[in-house]
Amino acid sequence: MHINFHVLGTLANTIVDPISLNYKDIPNFPVSTVEGHQGNLVFGTLSNVKVVCMQGRFHYYEGYILQKCTAPVRVLALVGINKLIVTNAAGGLNPNYKVGDIMFIKDHINFLGFGGNNPLRGPNDPRFGARFIPMNKAYDRALIKNAKEITKKMGLEKSTHEGVYVMVGGPNYETIAEVNSLRMLGADAVGMSTIPEVLVAKHCAMTVFGFSIITNECISSYDDETEPNHQEVLKAINSKAESLKEFVTILVGN
Ligand code: HPA
């Protein structure tokens, strides 16, 4: 079973025999507040595989504590999910990345976690997993290999990368000094989500695959007059939605 998050909310429309539950009808579930994000848990099949799709996810910048943002991952673990596909919109830090490119997440930098803000903080619940968990194999190598073969066949090779995702708290986009420091840390793309869910998924031993859609190129020069904005982010996502739906459908079926 798989689940897919967020930017591919429209993927839920391709699910066969869907049963849709609105988040507001699920006790204690948070409700999305971001423009362009819906709030449904959609059960059904994709490529003959049973899936649950999260149409809309929860962000730290909305004001939820990380335990609340990630509670849906534990709900999904309890209904039997053991593979998680996470997607996000991200700014390209790597100068080779262009708007509309895809980055398979091979590793991450948990900026919030550096300061001790982690959804696994607090008493450990051993029904889900162990107190101390390894993260050096967080993103499944076999699925990345598989994903690369699929995008190659789809002719997307040139616009696909494998890189390091860094999460910052948001909701503001980064300053020039922040962009340059994140680059120095070795990050290829920056976003405001995903890592908390991955931590909770790894805690309960899920297999994880993730990718970012590069929605804007991060600005790293004081001479650059342009500014990032949410409209360009939504536009970049919409322009890639069809091919990404196809990609995820093939990946799930493989
Ligand atoms: N920074 C942080 N998060 C983002 C960006 C960005 O440039 N683009 C999309 N999400």
PDB file of C-alpha atoms and ligand atoms in Angstrom:
ATOM      1  CA  MET A   1       0.000   0.000   0.000  1.00  0.00           C
ATOM      2  CA  HIS A   2       1.142   3.500  -0.731  1.00  0.00           C
ATOM      3  CA  ILE A   3       0.185   6.970   0.133  1.00  0.00           C
ATOM      4  CA  ASN A   4       0.892  10.155  -1.689  1.00  0.00           C
ATOM      5  CA  PHE A   5       0.880  13.661  -0.371  1.00  0.00           C
ATOM      6  CA  HIS A   6       0.227  17.224  -1.181  1.00  0.00           C
ATOM      7  CA  VAL A   7       1.298  18.707  -4.474  1.00  0.00           C
ATOM      8  CA  LEU A   8      -0.196  15.842  -6.430  1.00  0.00           C
ATOM      9  CA  GLY A   9      -3.593  16.217  -4.842  1.00  0.00           C
ATOM     10  CA  THR A  10      -5.127  15.757  -8.296  1.00  0.00           C
ATOM     11  CA  LEU A  11      -3.601  12.264  -8.418  1.00  0.00           C
ATOM     12  CA  ALA A  12      -6.495  11.292  -6.191  1.00  0.00           C
ATOM     13  CA  ASN A  13      -8.779  11.840  -9.204  1.00  0.00           C
ATOM     14  CA  THR A  14      -7.107   8.955 -11.034  1.00  0.00           C
ATOM     15  CA  ILE A  15      -7.638   6.488  -8.189  1.00  0.00           C
ATOM     16  CA  VAL A  16      -9.965   3.641  -9.155  1.00  0.00           C
ATOM     17  CA  ASP A  17     -13.049   2.942  -6.984  1.00  0.00           C
ATOM     18  CA  PRO A  18     -12.247   5.860  -4.678  1.00  0.00           C
ATOM     19  CA  ILE A  19     -13.675   6.233  -1.216  1.00  0.00           C
ATOM     20  CA  SER A  20     -13.050   9.759  -0.015  1.00  0.00           C
ATOM     21  CA  LEU A  21     -13.089  10.852   3.619  1.00  0.00           C
ATOM     22  CA  ASN A  22     -12.994  14.543   4.401  1.00  0.00           C
ATOM     23  CA  TYR A  23     -10.424  15.374   7.082  1.00  0.00           C
ATOM     24  CA  LYS A  24     -13.058  17.268   9.016  1.00  0.00           C
ATOM     25  CA  ASP A  25     -15.020  14.020   9.437  1.00  0.00           C
ATOM     26  CA  ILE A  26     -12.034  12.162  10.913  1.00  0.00           C
ATOM     27  CA  PRO A  27     -11.791  12.684  14.689  1.00  0.00           C
ATOM     28  CA  ASN A  28      -8.775  14.791  15.739  1.00  0.00           C
ATOM     29  CA  PHE A  29      -7.459  15.128  12.169  1.00  0.00           C
ATOM     30  CA  PRO A  30      -6.037  18.579  11.387  1.00  0.00           C
ATOM     31  CA  VAL A  31      -7.624  20.579   8.533  1.00  0.00           C
ATOM     32  CA  SER A  32      -5.561  22.201   5.723  1.00  0.00           C
ATOM     33  CA  THR A  33      -5.501  25.984   5.679  1.00  0.00           C
ATOM     34  CA  VAL A  34      -3.305  26.674   2.620  1.00  0.00           C
ATOM     35  CA  GLU A  35      -4.714  27.967  -0.655  1.00  0.00           C
ATOM     36  CA  GLY A  36      -4.632  25.201  -3.264  1.00  0.00           C
ATOM     37  CA  HIS A  37      -4.532  22.394  -0.689  1.00  0.00           C
ATOM     38  CA  GLN A  38      -7.537  20.144  -0.248  1.00  0.00           C
ATOM     39  CA  GLY A  39      -8.364  17.954   2.717  1.00  0.00           C
ATOM     40  CA  ASN A  40      -9.351  14.373   1.888  1.00  0.00           C
ATOM     41  CA  LEU A  41      -8.080  10.922   2.571  1.00  0.00           C
ATOM     42  CA  VAL A  42      -8.819   8.924  -0.585  1.00  0.00           C
ATOM     43  CA  PHE A  43      -8.769   5.116  -0.516  1.00  0.00           C
ATOM     44  CA  GLY A  44      -8.786   3.036  -3.693  1.00  0.00           C
ATOM     45  CA  THR A  45      -6.479   1.372  -6.209  1.00  0.00           C
ATOM     46  CA  LEU A  46      -3.796   2.675  -8.532  1.00  0.00           C
ATOM     47  CA  SER A  47      -2.159   0.271 -11.024  1.00  0.00           C
ATOM     48  CA  ASN A  48      -4.065  -2.509  -9.200  1.00  0.00           C
ATOM     49  CA  VAL A  49      -2.292  -1.653  -5.937  1.00  0.00           C
ATOM     50  CA  LYS A  50      -4.319  -0.607  -2.899  1.00  0.00           C
ATOM     51  CA  VAL A  51      -3.468   2.986  -2.037  1.00  0.00           C
ATOM     52  CA  VAL A  52      -4.463   5.802   0.240  1.00  0.00           C
ATOM     53  CA  CYS A  53      -3.871   9.292  -1.036  1.00  0.00           C
ATOM     54  CA  MET A  54      -3.599  12.282   1.284  1.00  0.00           C
ATOM     55  CA  GLN A  55      -5.123  15.111  -0.658  1.00  0.00           C
ATOM     56  CA  GLY A  56      -3.657  17.958   1.379  1.00  0.00           C
ATOM     57  CA  ARG A  57      -1.093  17.862   4.163  1.00  0.00           C
ATOM     58  CA  PHE A  58      -0.211  19.899   7.230  1.00  0.00           C
ATOM     59  CA  HIS A  59       2.642  22.310   7.592  1.00  0.00           C
ATOM     60  CA  TYR A  60       4.517  23.513  10.621  1.00  0.00           C
ATOM     61  CA  TYR A  61       4.044  27.131   9.444  1.00  0.00           C
ATOM     62  CA  GLU A  62       0.271  26.738   9.736  1.00  0.00           C
ATOM     63  CA  GLY A  63       0.805  26.643  13.493  1.00  0.00           C
ATOM     64  CA  TYR A  64       0.457  22.925  14.200  1.00  0.00           C
ATOM     65  CA  ILE A  65       3.031  21.265  16.402  1.00  0.00           C
ATOM     66  CA  LEU A  66       5.009  18.634  14.505  1.00  0.00           C
ATOM     67  CA  GLN A  67       3.216  15.781  16.292  1.00  0.00           C
ATOM     68  CA  LYS A  68      -0.085  17.096  14.884  1.00  0.00           C
ATOM     69  CA  CYS A  69       1.368  17.602  11.371  1.00  0.00           C
ATOM     70  CA  THR A  70       2.516  13.988  11.317  1.00  0.00           C
ATOM     71  CA  ALA A  71      -0.412  12.300  13.082  1.00  0.00           C
ATOM     72  CA  PRO A  72      -1.879  11.207   9.703  1.00  0.00           C
ATOM     73  CA  VAL A  73       1.219   9.083   9.057  1.00  0.00           C
ATOM     74  CA  ARG A  74       0.498   7.086  12.203  1.00  0.00           C
ATOM     75  CA  VAL A  75      -3.162   6.753  11.228  1.00  0.00           C
ATOM     76  CA  LEU A  76      -2.000   5.333   7.899  1.00  0.00           C
ATOM     77  CA  ALA A  77       0.416   2.975   9.630  1.00  0.00           C
ATOM     78  CA  LEU A  78      -2.501   1.710  11.694  1.00  0.00           C
ATOM     79  CA  VAL A  79      -4.606   0.997   8.596  1.00  0.00           C
ATOM     80  CA  GLY A  80      -1.742  -1.068   7.145  1.00  0.00           C
ATOM     81  CA  ILE A  81       0.323   1.291   4.997  1.00  0.00           C
ATOM     82  CA  ASN A  82       3.945   0.207   4.722  1.00  0.00           C
ATOM     83  CA  LYS A  83       5.178   2.309   1.796  1.00  0.00           C
ATOM     84  CA  LEU A  84       5.045   6.063   1.648  1.00  0.00           C
ATOM     85  CA  ILE A  85       5.503   8.342  -1.334  1.00  0.00           C
ATOM     86  CA  VAL A  86       6.040  11.950  -0.306  1.00  0.00           C
ATOM     87  CA  THR A  87       5.952  14.887  -2.682  1.00  0.00           C
ATOM     88  CA  ASN A  88       6.576  18.577  -2.256  1.00  0.00           C
ATOM     89  CA  ALA A  89       7.182  21.881  -3.958  1.00  0.00           C
ATOM     90  CA  ALA A  90      10.702  23.179  -3.446  1.00  0.00           C
ATOM     91  CA  GLY A  91      12.970  26.000  -4.426  1.00  0.00           C
ATOM     92  CA  GLY A  92      16.013  25.008  -6.474  1.00  0.00           C
ATOM     93  CA  LEU A  93      19.261  25.762  -4.638  1.00  0.00           C
ATOM     94  CA  ASN A  94      21.411  23.783  -7.054  1.00  0.00           C
ATOM     95  CA  PRO A  95      22.183  26.171  -9.929  1.00  0.00           C
ATOM     96  CA  ASN A  96      21.634  23.352 -12.442  1.00  0.00           C
ATOM     97  CA  TYR A  97      17.983  22.947 -11.424  1.00  0.00           C
ATOM     98  CA  LYS A  98      15.304  24.606 -13.560  1.00  0.00           C
ATOM     99  CA  VAL A  99      11.649  25.362 -12.856  1.00  0.00           C
ATOM    100  CA  GLY A 100       9.596  22.230 -13.517  1.00  0.00           C
ATOM    101  CA  ASP A 101      12.483  19.831 -12.838  1.00  0.00           C
ATOM    102  CA  ILE A 102      12.003  16.828 -10.584  1.00  0.00           C
ATOM    103  CA  MET A 103      14.390  15.951  -7.787  1.00  0.00           C
ATOM    104  CA  PHE A 104      14.312  12.481  -6.293  1.00  0.00           C
ATOM    105  CA  ILE A 105      15.148  12.928  -2.620  1.00  0.00           C
ATOM    106  CA  LYS A 106      18.225  10.876  -1.793  1.00  0.00           C
ATOM    107  CA  ASP A 107      18.780  12.464   1.622  1.00  0.00           C
ATOM    108  CA  HIS A 108      17.638  15.369   3.725  1.00  0.00           C
ATOM    109  CA  ILE A 109      18.805  18.054   6.146  1.00  0.00           C
ATOM    110  CA  ASN A 110      16.362  18.571   8.986  1.00  0.00           C
ATOM    111  CA  PHE A 111      16.924  22.205   9.873  1.00  0.00           C
ATOM    112  CA  LEU A 112      14.162  22.184  12.473  1.00  0.00           C
ATOM    113  CA  GLY A 113      15.625  19.033  13.952  1.00  0.00           C
ATOM    114  CA  PHE A 114      19.031  20.641  14.440  1.00  0.00           C
ATOM    115  CA  GLY A 115      17.404  22.817  17.076  1.00  0.00           C
ATOM    116  CA  GLY A 116      15.589  19.901  18.694  1.00  0.00           C
ATOM    117  CA  ASN A 117      12.182  20.410  17.089  1.00  0.00           C
ATOM    118  CA  ASN A 118      11.268  16.875  16.048  1.00  0.00           C
ATOM    119  CA  PRO A 119       7.912  15.044  15.899  1.00  0.00           C
ATOM    120  CA  LEU A 120       9.536  12.106  17.706  1.00  0.00           C
ATOM    121  CA  ARG A 121      10.490  14.293  20.672  1.00  0.00           C
ATOM    122  CA  GLY A 122       8.783  13.336  23.911  1.00  0.00           C
ATOM    123  CA  PRO A 123       7.925   9.956  25.400  1.00  0.00           C
ATOM    124  CA  ASN A 124       8.478   7.211  22.836  1.00  0.00           C
ATOM    125  CA  ASP A 125       5.436   5.086  21.941  1.00  0.00           C
ATOM    126  CA  PRO A 126       6.969   1.620  21.408  1.00  0.00           C
ATOM    127  CA  ARG A 127       3.794   0.429  19.643  1.00  0.00           C
ATOM    128  CA  PHE A 128       5.069   2.426  16.660  1.00  0.00           C
ATOM    129  CA  GLY A 129       8.835   2.089  16.929  1.00  0.00           C
ATOM    130  CA  ALA A 130      12.067   2.424  18.841  1.00  0.00           C
ATOM    131  CA  ARG A 131      13.376   5.451  20.728  1.00  0.00           C
ATOM    132  CA  PHE A 132      16.473   5.923  18.592  1.00  0.00           C
ATOM    133  CA  ILE A 133      16.132   5.363  14.863  1.00  0.00           C
ATOM    134  CA  PRO A 134      18.715   5.334  12.065  1.00  0.00           C
ATOM    135  CA  MET A 135      18.176   7.776   9.180  1.00  0.00           C
ATOM    136  CA  ASN A 136      21.151   6.951   6.933  1.00  0.00           C
ATOM    137  CA  LYS A 137      18.928   4.723   4.773  1.00  0.00           C
ATOM    138  CA  ALA A 138      15.772   6.816   5.003  1.00  0.00           C
ATOM    139  CA  TYR A 139      15.096   7.038   1.256  1.00  0.00           C
ATOM    140  CA  ASP A 140      14.819   3.653  -0.410  1.00  0.00           C
ATOM    141  CA  ARG A 141      17.616   3.186  -2.952  1.00  0.00           C
ATOM    142  CA  ALA A 142      15.785   0.554  -4.985  1.00  0.00           C
ATOM    143  CA  LEU A 143      12.783   2.845  -5.472  1.00  0.00           C
ATOM    144  CA  ILE A 144      15.057   5.697  -6.601  1.00  0.00           C
ATOM    145  CA  LYS A 145      16.666   3.362  -9.146  1.00  0.00           C
ATOM    146  CA  ASN A 146      13.240   2.281 -10.316  1.00  0.00           C
ATOM    147  CA  ALA A 147      12.084   5.894 -10.527  1.00  0.00           C
ATOM    148  CA  LYS A 148      15.088   6.834 -12.659  1.00  0.00           C
ATOM    149  CA  GLU A 149      14.333   4.046 -15.113  1.00  0.00           C
ATOM    150  CA  ILE A 150      10.710   5.174 -15.385  1.00  0.00           C
ATOM    151  CA  THR A 151      11.541   8.848 -15.972  1.00  0.00           C
ATOM    152  CA  LYS A 152      14.158   7.818 -18.542  1.00  0.00           C
ATOM    153  CA  LYS A 153      11.532   5.835 -20.443  1.00  0.00           C
ATOM    154  CA  MET A 154       9.194   8.809 -20.218  1.00  0.00           C
ATOM    155  CA  GLY A 155      11.864  11.023 -21.810  1.00  0.00           C
ATOM    156  CA  LEU A 156      12.228  13.137 -18.652  1.00  0.00           C
ATOM    157  CA  GLU A 157      15.839  12.223 -17.969  1.00  0.00           C
ATOM    158  CA  LYS A 158      17.262  15.692 -18.627  1.00  0.00           C
ATOM    159  CA  SER A 159      14.884  17.383 -16.203  1.00  0.00           C
ATOM    160  CA  THR A 160      15.279  14.821 -13.406  1.00  0.00           C
ATOM    161  CA  HIS A 161      17.854  14.923 -10.612  1.00  0.00           C
ATOM    162  CA  GLU A 162      18.730  13.142  -7.405  1.00  0.00           C
ATOM    163  CA  GLY A 163      19.559  15.439  -4.521  1.00  0.00           C
ATOM    164  CA  VAL A 164      19.387  16.605  -0.932  1.00  0.00           C
ATOM    165  CA  TYR A 165      16.237  18.289   0.392  1.00  0.00           C
ATOM    166  CA  VAL A 166      16.426  20.756   3.256  1.00  0.00           C
ATOM    167  CA  MET A 167      13.389  21.746   5.280  1.00  0.00           C
ATOM    168  CA  VAL A 168      13.075  25.181   6.834  1.00  0.00           C
ATOM    169  CA  GLY A 169      10.125  26.342   8.929  1.00  0.00           C
ATOM    170  CA  GLY A 170       8.705  28.954   6.535  1.00  0.00           C
ATOM    171  CA  PRO A 171       6.305  30.548   5.717  1.00  0.00           C
ATOM    172  CA  ASN A 172       8.674  33.150   4.284  1.00  0.00           C
ATOM    173  CA  TYR A 173      10.916  32.363   1.334  1.00  0.00           C
ATOM    174  CA  GLU A 174      14.633  32.601   2.043  1.00  0.00           C
ATOM    175  CA  THR A 175      16.902  35.615   2.162  1.00  0.00           C
ATOM    176  CA  ILE A 176      19.907  35.662  -0.139  1.00  0.00           C
ATOM    177  CA  ALA A 177      22.217  34.934   2.793  1.00  0.00           C
ATOM    178  CA  GLU A 178      19.999  31.983   3.766  1.00  0.00           C
ATOM    179  CA  VAL A 179      20.007  30.606   0.226  1.00  0.00           C
ATOM    180  CA  ASN A 180      23.789  30.804   0.095  1.00  0.00           C
ATOM    181  CA  SER A 181      24.206  29.173   3.493  1.00  0.00           C
ATOM    182  CA  LEU A 182      21.833  26.306   2.608  1.00  0.00           C
ATOM    183  CA  ARG A 183      23.871  25.731  -0.557  1.00  0.00           C
ATOM    184  CA  MET A 184      27.052  25.619   1.495  1.00  0.00           C
ATOM    185  CA  LEU A 185      25.451  22.961   3.691  1.00  0.00           C
ATOM    186  CA  GLY A 186      25.055  20.759   0.631  1.00  0.00           C
ATOM    187  CA  ALA A 187      21.319  21.095  -0.002  1.00  0.00           C
ATOM    188  CA  ASP A 188      19.974  21.004  -3.574  1.00  0.00           C
ATOM    189  CA  ALA A 189      16.371  22.027  -2.898  1.00  0.00           C
ATOM    190  CA  VAL A 190      14.595  23.835  -0.069  1.00  0.00           C
ATOM    191  CA  GLY A 191      11.034  23.478   1.142  1.00  0.00           C
ATOM    192  CA  MET A 192       8.773  23.802   4.159  1.00  0.00           C
ATOM    193  CA  SER A 193       7.452  20.264   4.582  1.00  0.00           C
ATOM    194  CA  THR A 194       7.966  16.515   4.252  1.00  0.00           C
ATOM    195  CA  ILE A 195      10.799  15.777   6.685  1.00  0.00           C
ATOM    196  CA  PRO A 196       8.552  15.470   9.762  1.00  0.00           C
ATOM    197  CA  GLU A 197       6.355  12.924   7.966  1.00  0.00           C
ATOM    198  CA  VAL A 198       9.422  10.992   6.804  1.00  0.00           C
ATOM    199  CA  LEU A 199      10.747  10.828  10.377  1.00  0.00           C
ATOM    200  CA  VAL A 200       7.475   9.436  11.678  1.00  0.00           C
ATOM    201  CA  ALA A 201       7.249   6.997   8.746  1.00  0.00           C
ATOM    202  CA  LYS A 202      10.785   5.720   9.362  1.00  0.00           C
ATOM    203  CA  HIS A 203      10.026   5.411  13.076  1.00  0.00           C
ATOM    204  CA  CYS A 204       7.316   2.888  12.216  1.00  0.00           C
ATOM    205  CA  ALA A 205       9.516   1.139   9.615  1.00  0.00           C
ATOM    206  CA  MET A 206       7.824   2.322   6.412  1.00  0.00           C
ATOM    207  CA  THR A 207       9.678   2.273   3.093  1.00  0.00           C
ATOM    208  CA  VAL A 208       9.911   5.870   1.861  1.00  0.00           C
ATOM    209  CA  PHE A 209      10.291   7.418  -1.571  1.00  0.00           C
ATOM    210  CA  GLY A 210      10.116  11.179  -2.087  1.00  0.00           C
ATOM    211  CA  PHE A 211      10.449  13.747  -4.795  1.00  0.00           C
ATOM    212  CA  SER A 212      10.393  17.519  -5.090  1.00  0.00           C
ATOM    213  CA  ILE A 213       9.012  19.582  -7.938  1.00  0.00           C
ATOM    214  CA  ILE A 214      11.310  22.546  -8.437  1.00  0.00           C
ATOM    215  CA  THR A 215       8.846  25.427  -8.537  1.00  0.00           C
ATOM    216  CA  ASN A 216      11.281  28.349  -8.486  1.00  0.00           C
ATOM    217  CA  GLU A 217      14.998  28.974  -8.666  1.00  0.00           C
ATOM    218  CA  CYS A 218      16.224  30.368  -5.351  1.00  0.00           C
ATOM    219  CA  ILE A 219      17.624  33.854  -5.659  1.00  0.00           C
ATOM    220  CA  SER A 220      21.231  34.133  -4.561  1.00  0.00           C
ATOM    221  CA  SER A 221      22.343  37.509  -5.899  1.00  0.00           C
ATOM    222  CA  TYR A 222      21.595  41.045  -4.715  1.00  0.00           C
ATOM    223  CA  ASP A 223      21.491  42.098  -8.373  1.00  0.00           C
ATOM    224  CA  ASP A 224      18.527  39.826  -9.104  1.00  0.00           C
ATOM    225  CA  GLU A 225      15.316  41.887  -9.046  1.00  0.00           C
ATOM    226  CA  THR A 226      12.843  38.989  -9.174  1.00  0.00           C
ATOM    227  CA  GLU A 227      10.972  37.674  -6.125  1.00  0.00           C
ATOM    228  CA  PRO A 228       9.565  34.187  -5.468  1.00  0.00           C
ATOM    229  CA  ASN A 229       5.793  33.949  -4.984  1.00  0.00           C
ATOM    230  CA  HIS A 230       3.106  31.345  -4.361  1.00  0.00           C
ATOM    231  CA  GLN A 231       1.471  31.864  -7.783  1.00  0.00           C
ATOM    232  CA  GLU A 232       4.617  30.759  -9.655  1.00  0.00           C
ATOM    233  CA  VAL A 233       4.856  27.768  -7.304  1.00  0.00           C
ATOM    234  CA  LEU A 234       1.279  26.701  -8.154  1.00  0.00           C
ATOM    235  CA  LYS A 235       1.872  27.317 -11.870  1.00  0.00           C
ATOM    236  CA  ALA A 236       4.992  25.111 -11.928  1.00  0.00           C
ATOM    237  CA  ILE A 237       3.126  22.316 -10.151  1.00  0.00           C
ATOM    238  CA  ASN A 238       0.160  22.490 -12.519  1.00  0.00           C
ATOM    239  CA  SER A 239       2.385  22.386 -15.582  1.00  0.00           C
ATOM    240  CA  LYS A 240       3.947  19.101 -14.380  1.00  0.00           C
ATOM    241  CA  ALA A 241       0.874  17.485 -12.845  1.00  0.00           C
ATOM    242  CA  GLU A 242      -0.021  15.244 -15.807  1.00  0.00           C
ATOM    243  CA  SER A 243       3.419  13.718 -16.318  1.00  0.00           C
ATOM    244  CA  LEU A 244       3.901  13.304 -12.574  1.00  0.00           C
ATOM    245  CA  LYS A 245       0.588  11.510 -12.245  1.00  0.00           C
ATOM    246  CA  GLU A 246       1.726   9.125 -14.976  1.00  0.00           C
ATOM    247  CA  PHE A 247       5.102   8.682 -13.277  1.00  0.00           C
ATOM    248  CA  VAL A 248       3.584   7.902  -9.859  1.00  0.00           C
ATOM    249  CA  THR A 249       1.042   5.515 -11.382  1.00  0.00           C
ATOM    250  CA  ILE A 250       3.828   3.513 -13.057  1.00  0.00           C
ATOM    251  CA  LEU A 251       6.026   3.608  -9.939  1.00  0.00           C
ATOM    252  CA  VAL A 252       3.225   2.297  -7.728  1.00  0.00           C
ATOM    253  CA  GLY A 253       2.537  -0.557 -10.162  1.00  0.00           C
ATOM    254  CA  ASN A 254       6.170  -1.656 -10.518  1.00  0.00           C
TER     255      ASN A 254
HETATM  256  N1  HPA B   1      11.737  28.033  -0.410  1.00  0.00           N
HETATM  257  C1  HPA B   1      11.079  27.301   0.510  1.00  0.00           C
HETATM  258  N2  HPA B   1      10.008  26.570   0.210  1.00  0.00           N
HETATM  259  C2  HPA B   1       9.591  26.558  -1.056  1.00  0.00           C
HETATM  260  C3  HPA B   1      10.222  27.293  -2.059  1.00  0.00           C
HETATM  261  C4  HPA B   1      11.356  28.083  -1.709  1.00  0.00           C
HETATM  262  O1  HPA B   1      11.977  28.769  -2.546  1.00  0.00           O
HETATM  263  N3  HPA B   1       9.550  27.066  -3.216  1.00  0.00           N
HETATM  264  C5  HPA B   1       8.539  26.202  -2.918  1.00  0.00           C
HETATM  265  N4  HPA B   1       8.560  25.899  -1.609  1.00  0.00           N
END
